[in-house]
mmCIF file of C-alpha atoms in Angstrom:
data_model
loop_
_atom_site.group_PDB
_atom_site.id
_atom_site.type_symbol
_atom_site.label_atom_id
_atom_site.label_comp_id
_atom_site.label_asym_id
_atom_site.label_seq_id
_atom_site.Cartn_x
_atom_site.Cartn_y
_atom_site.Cartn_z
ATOM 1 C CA UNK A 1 13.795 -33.666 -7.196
ATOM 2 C CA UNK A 2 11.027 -31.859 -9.584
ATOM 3 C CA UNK A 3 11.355 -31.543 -13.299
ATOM 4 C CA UNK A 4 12.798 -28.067 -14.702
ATOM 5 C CA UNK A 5 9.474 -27.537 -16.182
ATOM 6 C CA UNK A 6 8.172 -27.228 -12.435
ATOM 7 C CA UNK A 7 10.993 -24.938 -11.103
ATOM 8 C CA UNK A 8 9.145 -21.720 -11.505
ATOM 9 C CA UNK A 9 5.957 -22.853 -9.543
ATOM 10 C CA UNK A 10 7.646 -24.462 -6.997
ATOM 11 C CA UNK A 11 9.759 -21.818 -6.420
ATOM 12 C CA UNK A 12 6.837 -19.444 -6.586
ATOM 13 C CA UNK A 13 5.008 -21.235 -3.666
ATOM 14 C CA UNK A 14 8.078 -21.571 -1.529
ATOM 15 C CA UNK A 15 8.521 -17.743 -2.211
ATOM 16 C CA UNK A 16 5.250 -16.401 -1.132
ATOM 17 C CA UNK A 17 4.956 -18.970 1.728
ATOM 18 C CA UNK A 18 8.530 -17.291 3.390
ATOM 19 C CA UNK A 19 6.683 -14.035 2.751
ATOM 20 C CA UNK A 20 9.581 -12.863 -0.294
ATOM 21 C CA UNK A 21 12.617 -14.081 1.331
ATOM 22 C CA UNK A 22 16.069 -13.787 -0.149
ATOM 23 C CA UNK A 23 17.795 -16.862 -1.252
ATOM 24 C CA UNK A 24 19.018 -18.335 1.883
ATOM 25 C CA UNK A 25 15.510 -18.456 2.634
ATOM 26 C CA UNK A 26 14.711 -20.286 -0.266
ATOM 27 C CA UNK A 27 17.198 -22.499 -0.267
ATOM 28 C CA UNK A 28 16.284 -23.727 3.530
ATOM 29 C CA UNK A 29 11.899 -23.789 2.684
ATOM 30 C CA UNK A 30 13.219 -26.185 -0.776
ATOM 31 C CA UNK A 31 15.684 -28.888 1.404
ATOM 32 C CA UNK A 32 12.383 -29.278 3.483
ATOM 33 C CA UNK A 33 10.567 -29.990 0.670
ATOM 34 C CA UNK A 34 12.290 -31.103 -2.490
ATOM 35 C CA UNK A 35 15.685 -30.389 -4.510
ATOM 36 C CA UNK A 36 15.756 -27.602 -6.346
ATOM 37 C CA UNK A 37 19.309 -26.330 -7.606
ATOM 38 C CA UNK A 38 20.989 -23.336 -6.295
ATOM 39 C CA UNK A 39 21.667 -21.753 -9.482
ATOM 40 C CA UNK A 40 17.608 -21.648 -10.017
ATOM 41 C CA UNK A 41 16.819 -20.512 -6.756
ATOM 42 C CA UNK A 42 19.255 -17.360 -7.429
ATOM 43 C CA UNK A 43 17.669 -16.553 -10.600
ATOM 44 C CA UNK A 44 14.091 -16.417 -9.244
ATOM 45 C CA UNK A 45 15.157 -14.403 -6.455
ATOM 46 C CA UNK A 46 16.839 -11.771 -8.629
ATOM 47 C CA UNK A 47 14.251 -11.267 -11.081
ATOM 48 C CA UNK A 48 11.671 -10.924 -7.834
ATOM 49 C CA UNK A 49 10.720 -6.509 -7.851
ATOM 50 C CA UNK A 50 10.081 -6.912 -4.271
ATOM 51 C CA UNK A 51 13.281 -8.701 -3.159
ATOM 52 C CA UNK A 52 14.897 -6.064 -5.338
ATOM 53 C CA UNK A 53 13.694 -3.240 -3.872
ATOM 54 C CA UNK A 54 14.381 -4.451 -0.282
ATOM 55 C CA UNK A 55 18.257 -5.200 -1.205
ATOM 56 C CA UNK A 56 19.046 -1.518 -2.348
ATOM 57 C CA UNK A 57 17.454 -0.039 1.196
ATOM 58 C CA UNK A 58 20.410 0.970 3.349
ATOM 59 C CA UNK A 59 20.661 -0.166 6.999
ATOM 60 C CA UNK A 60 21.363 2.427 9.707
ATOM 61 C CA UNK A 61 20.713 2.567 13.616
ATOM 62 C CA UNK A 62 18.132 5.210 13.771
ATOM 63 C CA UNK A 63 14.932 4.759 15.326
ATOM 64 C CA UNK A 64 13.043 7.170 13.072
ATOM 65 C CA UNK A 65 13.421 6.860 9.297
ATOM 66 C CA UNK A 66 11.696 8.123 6.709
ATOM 67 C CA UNK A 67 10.142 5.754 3.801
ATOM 68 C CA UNK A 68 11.072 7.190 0.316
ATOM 69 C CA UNK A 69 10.542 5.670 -3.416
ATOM 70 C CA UNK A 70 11.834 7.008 -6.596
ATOM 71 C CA UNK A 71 9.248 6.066 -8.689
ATOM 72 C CA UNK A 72 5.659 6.141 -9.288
ATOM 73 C CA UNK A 73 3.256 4.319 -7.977
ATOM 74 C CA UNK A 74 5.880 1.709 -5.906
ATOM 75 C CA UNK A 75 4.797 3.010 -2.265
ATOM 76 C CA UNK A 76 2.171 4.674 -1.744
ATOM 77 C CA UNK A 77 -0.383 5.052 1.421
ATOM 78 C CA UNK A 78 -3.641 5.422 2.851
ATOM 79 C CA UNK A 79 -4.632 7.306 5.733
ATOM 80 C CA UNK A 80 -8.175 7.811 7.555
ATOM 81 C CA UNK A 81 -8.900 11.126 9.195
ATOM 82 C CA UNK A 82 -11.772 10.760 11.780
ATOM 83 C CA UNK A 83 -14.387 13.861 10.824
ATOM 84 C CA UNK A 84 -17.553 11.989 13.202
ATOM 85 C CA UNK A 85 -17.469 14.658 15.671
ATOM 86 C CA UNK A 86 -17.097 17.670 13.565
ATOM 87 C CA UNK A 87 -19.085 16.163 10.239
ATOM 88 C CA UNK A 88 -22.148 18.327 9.069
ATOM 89 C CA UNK A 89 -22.932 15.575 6.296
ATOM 90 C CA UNK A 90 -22.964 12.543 5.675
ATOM 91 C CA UNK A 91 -19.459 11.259 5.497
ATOM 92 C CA UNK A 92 -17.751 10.874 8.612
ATOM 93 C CA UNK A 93 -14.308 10.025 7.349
ATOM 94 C CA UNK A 94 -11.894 11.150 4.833
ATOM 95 C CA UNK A 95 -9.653 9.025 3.126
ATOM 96 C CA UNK A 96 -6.125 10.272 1.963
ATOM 97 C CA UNK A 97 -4.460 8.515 -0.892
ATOM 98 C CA UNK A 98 -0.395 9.184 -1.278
ATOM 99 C CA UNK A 99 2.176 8.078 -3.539
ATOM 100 C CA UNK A 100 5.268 8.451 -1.858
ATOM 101 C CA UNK A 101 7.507 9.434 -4.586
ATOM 102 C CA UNK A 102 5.642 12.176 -6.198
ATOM 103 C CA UNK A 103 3.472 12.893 -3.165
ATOM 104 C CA UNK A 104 0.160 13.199 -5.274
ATOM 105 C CA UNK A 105 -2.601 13.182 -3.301
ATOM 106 C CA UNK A 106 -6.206 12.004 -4.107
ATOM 107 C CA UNK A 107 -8.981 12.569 -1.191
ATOM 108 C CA UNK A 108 -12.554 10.318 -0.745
ATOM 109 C CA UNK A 109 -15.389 10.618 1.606
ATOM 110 C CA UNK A 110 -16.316 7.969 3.336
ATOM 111 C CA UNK A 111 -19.358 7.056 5.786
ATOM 112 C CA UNK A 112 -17.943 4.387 7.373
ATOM 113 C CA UNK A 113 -14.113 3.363 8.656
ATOM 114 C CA UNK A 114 -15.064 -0.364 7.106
ATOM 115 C CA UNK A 115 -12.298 -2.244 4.613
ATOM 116 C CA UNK A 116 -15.091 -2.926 1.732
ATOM 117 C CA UNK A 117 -15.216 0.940 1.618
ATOM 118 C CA UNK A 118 -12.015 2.190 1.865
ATOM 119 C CA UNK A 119 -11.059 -0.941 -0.876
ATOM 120 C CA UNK A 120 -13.894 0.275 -3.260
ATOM 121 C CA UNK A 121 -12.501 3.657 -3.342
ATOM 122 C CA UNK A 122 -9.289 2.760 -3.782
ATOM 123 C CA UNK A 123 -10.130 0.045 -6.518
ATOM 124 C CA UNK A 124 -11.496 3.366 -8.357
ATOM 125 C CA UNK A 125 -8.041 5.111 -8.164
ATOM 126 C CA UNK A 126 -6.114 2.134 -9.123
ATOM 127 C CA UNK A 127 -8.235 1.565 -12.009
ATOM 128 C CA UNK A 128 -6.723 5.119 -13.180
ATOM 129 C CA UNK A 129 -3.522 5.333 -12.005
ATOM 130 C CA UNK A 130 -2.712 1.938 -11.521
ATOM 131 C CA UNK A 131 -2.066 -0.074 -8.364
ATOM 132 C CA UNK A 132 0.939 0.364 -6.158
ATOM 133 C CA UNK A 133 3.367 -2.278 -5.392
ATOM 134 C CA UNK A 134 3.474 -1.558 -1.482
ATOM 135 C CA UNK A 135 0.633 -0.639 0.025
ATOM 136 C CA UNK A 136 0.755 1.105 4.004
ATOM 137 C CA UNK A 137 -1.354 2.544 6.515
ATOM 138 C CA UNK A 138 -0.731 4.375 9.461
ATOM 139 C CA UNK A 139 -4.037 2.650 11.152
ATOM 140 C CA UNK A 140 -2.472 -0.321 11.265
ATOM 141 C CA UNK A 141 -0.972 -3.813 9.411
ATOM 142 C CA UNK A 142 -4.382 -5.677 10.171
ATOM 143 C CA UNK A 143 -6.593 -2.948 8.423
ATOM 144 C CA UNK A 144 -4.409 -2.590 5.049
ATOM 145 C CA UNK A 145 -4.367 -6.508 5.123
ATOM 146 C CA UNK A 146 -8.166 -6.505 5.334
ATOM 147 C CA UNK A 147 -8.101 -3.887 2.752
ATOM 148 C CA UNK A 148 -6.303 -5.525 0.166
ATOM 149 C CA UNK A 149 -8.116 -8.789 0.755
ATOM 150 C CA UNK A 150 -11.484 -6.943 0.079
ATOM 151 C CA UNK A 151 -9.551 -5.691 -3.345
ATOM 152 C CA UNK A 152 -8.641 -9.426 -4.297
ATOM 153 C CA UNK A 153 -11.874 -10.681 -3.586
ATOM 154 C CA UNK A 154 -13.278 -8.333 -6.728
ATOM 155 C CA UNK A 155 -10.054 -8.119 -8.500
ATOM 156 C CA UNK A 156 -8.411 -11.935 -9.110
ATOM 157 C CA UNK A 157 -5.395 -10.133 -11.056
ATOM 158 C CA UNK A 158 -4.577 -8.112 -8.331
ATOM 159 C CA UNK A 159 -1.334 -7.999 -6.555
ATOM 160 C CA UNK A 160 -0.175 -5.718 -4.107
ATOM 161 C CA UNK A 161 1.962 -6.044 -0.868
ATOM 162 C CA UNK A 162 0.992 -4.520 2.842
ATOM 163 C CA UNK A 163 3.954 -2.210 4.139
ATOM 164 C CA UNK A 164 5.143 -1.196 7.154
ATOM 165 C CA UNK A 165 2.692 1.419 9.084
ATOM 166 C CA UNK A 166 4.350 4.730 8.062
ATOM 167 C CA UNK A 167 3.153 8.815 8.975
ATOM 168 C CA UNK A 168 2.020 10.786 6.083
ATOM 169 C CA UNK A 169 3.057 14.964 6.874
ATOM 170 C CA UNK A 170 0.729 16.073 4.908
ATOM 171 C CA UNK A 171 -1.400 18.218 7.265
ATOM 172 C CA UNK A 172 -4.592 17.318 5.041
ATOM 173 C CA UNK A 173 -6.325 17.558 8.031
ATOM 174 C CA UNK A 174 -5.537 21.102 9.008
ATOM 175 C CA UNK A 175 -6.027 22.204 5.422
ATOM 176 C CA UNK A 176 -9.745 20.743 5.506
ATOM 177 C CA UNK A 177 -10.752 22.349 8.418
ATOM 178 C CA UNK A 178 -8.703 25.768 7.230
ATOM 179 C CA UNK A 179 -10.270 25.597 4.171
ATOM 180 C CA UNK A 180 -13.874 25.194 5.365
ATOM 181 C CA UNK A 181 -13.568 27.698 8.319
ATOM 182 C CA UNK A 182 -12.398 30.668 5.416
ATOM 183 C CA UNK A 183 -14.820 29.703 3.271
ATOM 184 C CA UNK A 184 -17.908 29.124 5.958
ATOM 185 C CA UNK A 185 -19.118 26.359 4.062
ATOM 186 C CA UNK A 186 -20.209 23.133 5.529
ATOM 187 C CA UNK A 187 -19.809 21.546 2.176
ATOM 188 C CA UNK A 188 -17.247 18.951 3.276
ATOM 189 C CA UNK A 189 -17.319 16.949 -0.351
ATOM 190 C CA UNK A 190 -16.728 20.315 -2.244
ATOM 191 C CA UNK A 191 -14.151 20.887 0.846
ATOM 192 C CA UNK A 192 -12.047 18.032 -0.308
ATOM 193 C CA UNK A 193 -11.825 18.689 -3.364
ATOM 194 C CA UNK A 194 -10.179 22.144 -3.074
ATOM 195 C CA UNK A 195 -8.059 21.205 -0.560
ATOM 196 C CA UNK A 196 -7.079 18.238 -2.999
ATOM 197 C CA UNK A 197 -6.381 20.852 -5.578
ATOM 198 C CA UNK A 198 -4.649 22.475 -2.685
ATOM 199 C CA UNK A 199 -2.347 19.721 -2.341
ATOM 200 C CA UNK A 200 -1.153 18.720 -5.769
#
């Protein structure tokens, strides 16, 4: 048994260590470890955004399903497009930045596919829009987890969640290579910006 006082941090370990488990989860990781009462355990886990966001999402058998969020700044994504083949400069890759609810788009060039640069970048971003609760890639699990541990070894305040690997629609890529074919320019930074403007 732990003092009251304790609750919150105990509970707070047991909930990140079940990866944000509902209360039956909790319940089960505190016998192991200690008593902690039932009532408390319900409270934590209703006033957690991430539990609460993942117990409105309705259920269905279908293999493909689309991610959605309603608000700002709760999902969003990053994508890599691969220019090394068909770069004239000196960035080979192009990063596209998404939040899924209002699907505002922010491009970056980058010269490498490494997580230090793609986190750097979007440490800039979430320093003016603010960081996303959910964080996915389509490259996969692995790379956004490198990613955001590159952003909490700069940032100690930081806290952000990977997400499932979704696909963006975009067509960013298409519009980039549209864009600089029409406008016979091999100026791929002043590229992404108009096709950014393009976008939003």
């Amino acid at each position: 048994m732990i003092p009251v006082e304790e609750y919150f941090d105990a509970l707070l370990q047991y909930h990140r260590a079940i990866g944000d488990g509902g209360r039956d989860k909790m319940l089960f990781a505190s016998k192991t470890k200690c008593y902690v009462r039932r009532a408390a355990i319900e409270i934590f886990v209703s006033l957690c955004r991430m539990h609460n966001t993942k117990k409105f999402q309705q259920h269905h058998n279908i293999l493909i399903r689309s991610v959605t969020a309603k608000d700002f700044n709760l999902r969003s994504q990053v994508d890599l497009i691969d220019f090394q083949l068909t770069s004239f400069g000196y960035y080979k890759w192009l990063m596209n930045y998404e939040d899924h609810a209002t699907k505002f788009c922010l491009l970056g060039r980058l010269q490498t596919k490494r997580a230090a640069e793609v986190a750097l970048k979007l440490m800039k971003v979430f320093l003016v829009f603010g960081d996303p609760y959910i964080l996915q890639s389509d490259n996969s699990r692995e790379f956004t987890v490198n990613v955001i541990n590159e952003l909490l070894a700069t940032w100690s305040d930081y806290k952000i969640f990977p997400g499932e690997p979704g696909v963006l629609q975009s067509g960013i890529e298409n519009l980039f290579r549209a864009w600089m074919y029409n406008n016979g320019s091999t100026d791929e930074v002043k590229g992404s910006r108009f096709v950014q403007w393009q976008k939003n």
